[in-house]
XYZ file of C-alpha atoms in Angstrom:
433
model
C -18.508 -24.809 16.110
C -15.361 -23.870 17.997
C -15.496 -21.444 20.868
C -11.885 -21.557 22.041
C -8.807 -20.673 20.051
C -6.937 -23.614 21.578
C -9.283 -26.001 19.815
C -8.342 -24.828 16.327
C -6.112 -27.121 14.263
C -4.720 -25.434 11.154
C -2.633 -26.827 8.281
C -0.468 -24.749 5.939
C 0.235 -26.467 2.630
C 1.772 -25.796 -0.783
C 5.089 -24.051 -0.050
C 8.677 -25.009 0.749
C 7.768 -24.612 4.400
C 9.773 -23.301 7.331
C 12.273 -22.243 8.585
C 11.980 -19.559 5.904
C 14.965 -19.700 3.542
C 13.303 -18.669 0.295
C 10.486 -16.352 -0.707
C 7.424 -14.513 0.486
C 5.150 -17.483 1.103
C 7.645 -19.098 3.445
C 8.248 -15.875 5.356
C 4.490 -15.346 5.631
C 3.976 -18.835 7.051
C 6.742 -18.287 9.592
C 5.378 -14.926 10.719
C 1.689 -15.857 10.655
C 2.041 -19.411 11.915
C 4.144 -18.472 14.930
C 1.635 -15.786 15.896
C -1.269 -18.224 15.559
C 0.603 -20.569 17.898
C 0.936 -17.707 20.377
C -2.850 -17.335 20.174
C -3.405 -20.974 21.089
C -3.793 -22.473 17.611
C -2.206 -25.800 16.699
C -0.385 -25.165 13.416
C 1.029 -27.870 11.136
C 3.273 -26.827 8.232
C 4.103 -29.163 5.342
C 7.733 -28.706 4.272
C 9.997 -29.744 1.397
C 13.528 -30.965 2.163
C 15.979 -28.074 2.471
C 19.010 -29.741 4.001
C 19.802 -32.688 6.225
C 18.037 -31.126 9.193
C 14.415 -32.176 9.679
C 13.216 -30.389 12.827
C 9.877 -31.571 14.180
C 8.920 -28.082 15.364
C 9.786 -24.480 14.549
C 8.579 -21.502 16.580
C 5.876 -23.722 18.037
C 4.632 -25.007 14.675
C 4.581 -28.735 13.929
C 6.542 -29.604 10.794
C 5.904 -32.481 8.392
C 8.735 -33.109 5.907
C 7.848 -34.788 2.614
C 9.831 -35.187 -0.643
C 9.217 -33.461 -3.959
C 10.256 -33.930 -7.567
C 13.071 -31.540 -8.507
C 11.418 -30.354 -11.696
C 10.323 -26.896 -12.804
C 6.708 -27.928 -13.303
C 6.556 -30.815 -10.859
C 8.165 -29.753 -7.587
C 5.259 -27.819 -6.112
C 2.543 -30.146 -7.393
C 4.268 -33.352 -6.325
C 4.864 -32.082 -2.818
C 1.314 -30.789 -2.422
C -0.046 -34.132 -3.640
C 1.920 -35.988 -0.974
C 0.906 -33.437 1.648
C -2.790 -33.812 0.815
C -2.554 -37.602 1.067
C -0.668 -37.360 4.352
C -3.391 -35.134 5.792
C -5.967 -37.864 5.115
C -4.196 -40.151 7.574
C -4.820 -38.078 10.679
C -7.661 -36.263 12.455
C -9.479 -33.666 10.424
C -8.092 -30.141 10.527
C -10.409 -27.261 11.327
C -8.933 -25.171 8.518
C -6.329 -25.569 5.794
C -4.520 -22.716 4.071
C -3.356 -23.740 0.595
C -0.787 -21.401 -0.940
C -0.592 -20.930 -4.722
C -3.604 -21.430 -6.992
C -1.524 -23.885 -9.050
C -2.295 -26.431 -6.313
C -6.021 -26.306 -7.083
C -6.199 -29.947 -8.354
C -5.771 -31.112 -4.759
C -8.680 -29.150 -3.320
C -11.017 -32.195 -3.324
C -8.511 -34.143 -1.197
C -7.945 -31.205 1.130
C -11.665 -30.701 1.608
C -11.811 -34.269 2.930
C -9.027 -33.443 5.404
C -10.245 -30.082 6.709
C -13.571 -28.519 7.576
C -12.736 -25.596 5.349
C -9.997 -24.733 2.829
C -8.771 -21.291 1.807
C -6.512 -20.722 -1.216
C -3.968 -17.916 -1.210
C -4.135 -17.191 -4.937
C -0.869 -15.195 -5.148
C -0.342 -12.979 -8.218
C -1.144 -13.387 -11.897
C 1.141 -16.346 -12.493
C -0.028 -16.869 -16.056
C 1.463 -13.494 -16.942
C 4.978 -14.723 -16.163
C 7.101 -15.136 -19.257
C 8.681 -18.388 -18.019
C 5.443 -20.222 -18.785
C 4.649 -21.293 -22.318
C 1.167 -21.602 -23.747
C 0.333 -24.762 -21.817
C 1.617 -23.308 -18.571
C -0.449 -20.154 -18.988
C -3.530 -22.177 -19.841
C -2.988 -24.306 -16.751
C -2.730 -21.307 -14.457
C -5.854 -19.802 -15.984
C -7.655 -23.089 -15.355
C -6.273 -23.236 -11.799
C -7.688 -19.796 -10.993
C -11.170 -20.947 -11.987
C -10.714 -24.252 -10.150
C -9.771 -22.325 -6.992
C -12.924 -20.224 -7.183
C -15.002 -23.352 -7.701
C -13.295 -25.544 -5.107
C -12.126 -23.347 -2.220
C -14.237 -22.173 0.688
C -12.377 -18.853 0.670
C -9.883 -17.023 -1.516
C -7.072 -14.961 -0.007
C -5.812 -11.953 -1.978
C -2.687 -10.154 -0.780
C -3.435 -6.924 -2.667
C -6.493 -4.898 -3.565
C -5.509 -5.299 -7.208
C -5.678 -9.086 -6.968
C -9.019 -8.887 -5.153
C -10.364 -6.700 -7.929
C -9.062 -9.088 -10.594
C -10.998 -12.021 -9.101
C -14.063 -9.858 -8.673
C -13.932 -8.783 -12.326
C -13.004 -12.194 -13.734
C -15.279 -14.452 -11.673
C -17.498 -12.193 -9.553
C -15.679 -13.885 -6.667
C -15.334 -12.616 -3.108
C -11.894 -12.630 -1.475
C -10.341 -11.962 1.892
C -7.795 -9.172 1.675
C -4.875 -10.367 3.802
C -1.626 -8.595 2.959
C 1.914 -9.298 4.124
C 3.739 -7.652 6.978
C 6.939 -5.631 6.943
C 9.847 -5.866 9.392
C 9.463 -3.421 12.243
C 13.000 -2.126 11.871
C 16.144 -2.685 9.873
C 19.211 -4.673 10.852
C 21.715 -2.082 12.051
C 24.603 -4.558 12.247
C 27.257 -4.213 9.532
C 29.564 -7.187 10.129
C 28.408 -9.189 7.113
C 28.281 -6.025 5.040
C 31.936 -5.430 5.887
C 32.807 -8.984 4.907
C 31.169 -8.387 1.519
C 33.253 -5.232 0.991
C 30.302 -2.843 1.257
C 29.707 0.246 3.389
C 26.406 1.552 4.820
C 24.635 3.876 2.415
C 27.277 3.147 -0.184
C 25.474 0.955 -2.727
C 22.243 0.469 -4.649
C 20.419 -2.872 -4.295
C 18.341 -5.225 -6.444
C 16.853 -8.446 -5.036
C 14.886 -10.482 -7.560
C 14.594 -13.763 -9.407
C 16.023 -13.378 -12.887
C 12.757 -13.318 -14.803
C 11.723 -10.787 -17.488
C 8.701 -9.542 -15.535
C 11.080 -8.485 -12.741
C 12.901 -6.197 -15.200
C 16.391 -6.906 -13.920
C 17.743 -6.319 -17.438
C 16.054 -2.913 -17.604
C 17.439 -2.002 -14.195
C 20.976 -2.900 -15.272
C 20.580 -0.929 -18.501
C 19.334 2.092 -16.568
C 22.193 1.870 -14.110
C 24.835 1.371 -16.808
C 23.651 4.566 -18.507
C 23.943 6.513 -15.273
C 26.872 8.429 -13.838
C 26.339 6.828 -10.438
C 29.398 6.572 -8.226
C 27.988 3.926 -5.884
C 27.996 0.271 -7.001
C 24.898 -1.706 -7.881
C 24.581 -4.948 -5.899
C 22.346 -7.582 -7.529
C 21.031 -10.513 -5.498
C 19.213 -13.240 -7.386
C 19.304 -16.168 -9.770
C 16.974 -18.271 -11.911
C 17.548 -22.016 -12.140
C 15.013 -22.382 -14.969
C 15.872 -19.277 -17.040
C 19.378 -19.845 -18.390
C 19.049 -17.517 -21.386
C 17.811 -14.590 -19.320
C 20.480 -15.221 -16.685
C 23.151 -15.071 -19.386
C 21.697 -11.764 -20.558
C 22.010 -10.380 -17.030
C 25.589 -11.625 -16.734
C 26.454 -10.034 -20.074
C 25.048 -6.663 -19.006
C 26.915 -6.833 -15.711
C 30.188 -7.807 -17.369
C 30.224 -4.533 -19.261
C 30.285 -2.381 -16.107
C 32.730 -2.834 -13.248
C 30.371 -1.013 -10.879
C 27.857 -3.910 -10.995
C 28.289 -6.764 -8.505
C 26.321 -9.987 -8.992
C 26.075 -11.859 -5.696
C 23.880 -14.692 -6.977
C 21.337 -16.259 -4.658
C 21.866 -15.232 -1.020
C 20.282 -17.540 1.572
C 22.004 -15.932 4.572
C 19.115 -13.972 6.054
C 21.428 -11.869 8.241
C 23.367 -10.721 5.190
C 20.167 -10.026 3.268
C 18.791 -8.032 6.173
C 21.928 -5.907 6.352
C 21.836 -5.351 2.589
C 18.226 -4.120 2.727
C 18.902 -1.841 5.695
C 22.099 -0.194 4.504
C 21.473 0.270 0.762
C 21.245 3.829 -0.567
C 18.282 2.686 -2.672
C 16.369 -0.531 -3.250
C 15.353 -0.869 -6.923
C 12.189 -2.955 -7.302
C 11.383 -4.188 -10.802
C 8.622 -6.693 -9.987
C 5.467 -6.173 -12.006
C 3.246 -9.283 -11.907
C 2.593 -10.238 -8.279
C 0.438 -8.524 -5.694
C 1.916 -7.184 -2.457
C 5.590 -8.093 -2.779
C 7.494 -9.185 0.349
C 10.822 -7.838 -0.945
C 9.278 -4.419 -1.372
C 7.874 -4.527 2.161
C 11.219 -5.717 3.514
C 12.970 -2.706 2.044
C 10.278 -0.342 3.310
C 10.377 -1.762 6.822
C 14.159 -1.406 6.744
C 13.833 2.300 6.010
C 15.420 2.221 2.562
C 14.540 4.553 -0.312
C 12.617 2.657 -3.012
C 12.626 3.065 -6.779
C 9.798 0.848 -8.050
C 8.527 -0.278 -11.432
C 5.394 1.695 -12.271
C 2.492 -0.738 -11.922
C -0.656 -0.625 -9.832
C 0.549 -3.225 -7.302
C 3.645 -1.233 -6.387
C 1.749 2.048 -6.175
C -0.801 0.397 -3.922
C 1.953 -0.559 -1.477
C 4.215 2.500 -1.674
C 1.665 5.226 -2.148
C 2.465 8.699 -3.429
C 5.220 9.780 -1.066
C 7.096 6.654 0.041
C 8.814 5.910 -3.266
C 9.625 6.966 -6.810
C 8.594 5.156 -9.987
C 10.132 4.212 -13.338
C 8.763 2.594 -16.480
C 11.891 2.597 -18.622
C 15.653 2.339 -18.323
C 15.973 6.015 -19.240
C 13.621 7.095 -16.455
C 15.493 4.933 -13.954
C 18.831 6.435 -14.970
C 17.767 9.870 -13.774
C 16.356 8.574 -10.500
C 19.526 6.641 -9.697
C 21.736 9.646 -10.435
C 19.549 11.895 -8.276
C 19.684 9.694 -5.174
C 23.269 8.589 -5.760
C 24.254 12.221 -5.323
C 21.814 13.112 -2.510
C 22.026 10.869 0.547
C 19.772 13.207 2.537
C 16.920 12.818 0.081
C 17.377 9.050 0.114
C 17.201 9.008 3.914
C 13.997 11.068 3.877
C 12.402 8.723 1.347
C 13.404 5.732 3.437
C 11.868 7.242 6.553
C 8.578 7.804 4.692
C 8.630 4.209 3.447
C 9.183 2.850 6.957
C 6.389 4.998 8.379
C 3.976 3.686 5.752
C 5.025 0.089 6.339
C 4.586 0.368 10.100
C 1.115 1.848 9.679
C -0.330 -0.469 7.024
C 1.689 -3.700 6.981
C 1.884 -5.201 10.469
C 2.293 -8.953 10.914
C 0.127 -8.876 14.050
C -2.775 -7.490 12.007
C -2.191 -10.061 9.257
C -2.189 -12.919 11.774
C -5.461 -11.680 13.272
C -6.983 -11.773 9.800
C -5.872 -15.379 9.328
C -7.238 -16.289 12.752
C -10.656 -14.819 11.892
C -10.654 -16.694 8.602
C -9.661 -19.976 10.301
C -12.540 -19.600 12.740
C -14.960 -18.879 9.890
C -13.808 -21.934 7.954
C -14.087 -24.115 11.046
C -17.633 -22.920 11.658
C -18.796 -23.759 8.133
C -18.772 -20.452 6.252
C -17.919 -20.626 2.567
C -17.959 -18.444 -0.532
C -17.376 -21.421 -2.816
C -19.067 -21.150 -6.226
C -18.990 -24.465 -8.059
C -20.432 -22.903 -11.215
C -18.055 -19.968 -11.488
C -16.926 -19.046 -15.010
C -14.815 -16.237 -16.370
C -16.349 -12.975 -17.413
C -16.065 -13.070 -21.233
C -15.865 -9.269 -21.346
C -13.002 -8.875 -18.872
C -10.390 -8.289 -21.569
C -7.827 -10.636 -20.034
C -6.422 -13.291 -22.346
C -3.782 -15.930 -21.648
C -1.397 -14.822 -24.369
C 1.635 -13.664 -22.487
C 2.826 -10.765 -20.362
C 2.314 -8.133 -23.042
C -1.128 -9.156 -24.225
C -4.531 -7.573 -23.509
C -5.178 -6.604 -19.933
C -1.919 -4.846 -19.116
C -0.874 -4.151 -15.568
C -1.385 -0.435 -16.175
C -5.162 -0.760 -16.552
C -5.622 -3.874 -14.445
C -8.444 -2.718 -12.223
C -10.952 0.006 -13.003
C -11.567 0.407 -9.259
C -7.929 1.440 -8.825
C -6.379 4.474 -10.415
C -3.962 3.817 -13.289
C -0.300 3.844 -12.407
C 0.183 7.398 -13.663
C -2.489 8.782 -11.335
C -2.452 9.276 -7.557
C -2.578 5.948 -5.724
C -5.745 4.619 -4.097
C -6.380 4.797 -0.399
C -4.975 1.786 1.423
C -7.816 -0.718 2.005
C -8.809 -1.870 5.441
C -6.630 -4.857 6.459
C -9.703 -6.758 7.577
C -11.423 -9.169 5.150
C -12.558 -7.519 1.925
C -15.891 -9.256 2.284
C -17.816 -10.910 5.057
C -20.270 -12.581 2.696
C -20.999 -16.065 3.982
C -23.118 -18.705 2.319
C -24.024 -22.169 3.492
C -21.436 -24.741 2.507
C -22.564 -27.504 0.212
C -20.367 -30.528 -0.164
């Protein structure tokens, strides 16, 4: 058992790694890992190649760079496989955090390399339209394999925690994401892009159907908005949907497609100075883009699902479930900058109260200590609840996101109270190998 934080050795596996250039997992590792280092923890992050630079450290974290297959279905798995094998070569870690349940096949290897392994299960990946029948079946299998093979499950939203409780009677640790403490008030890169503060609406999303970028563009095109709509995003594996987005944008000169933006300074200025941030994500749990906009003090128009209501609450945003509904919301805030500012202030206040990276890092530290000391909620005999109503037949099948969790109010009702940021359960059972 470890009694000093400085003795803890933690590995973070399964993402593109740091420095954070991509999505929520990478940002979370950067924010959490650097804070764990500040608390005396030795943190090793496994990284995929991003460019020619291969730094050995970043913000105090040790970095291990390994290759990956550049394939839609093989990039993550190939890199995690190499990472798990690399971990076998050195001293045993006290705890390993594996991100993405899709990496579940490598849990046996990781359990040989660390005293305890936690899986951050992410959202309901099998609901994403980019996966065919085999992909959905795999993700369903991976969820069960995570419950059976991991010593702890990390859920980033109460909705995800409830899903695993209903599906597998599985305990989770509720560890959300953090939001930026303030927006980026600089405007130099905004100027270079031909934009003015408060003078545009913003979308940041991968071009995937469950992110409803097409619906957002349709809603905007039907509006009488005077301010342009700036769209940041791309989809390397969704050519048909990307072409649909381009076609919708081509019919309206007010729409500006920026493509993928990796310049974090520019992104930060876009989030801070937009009149509204329009959030169409519907499948994941607590979404980092949503938190980034809230922390930046920007008014949010969000797709009406339980995950988004859990984060925004009743007063920090407005909701849409159709292009027609969005049209009215855009027109209202396009014409009323004062109302948009008030909404943004409410969003920032909520983010600062409930989504603090320091609190998140403390939760990971507690979990790392528990894993190092031998606690585990692993259930090697876990099976799905046959009466749960969730079937792997696509994003519009049984078990819609509107009625996802009976413990949470449906999206049309007042939102639930924000759960305590500490672990959702402290149930500990003796580990059996």
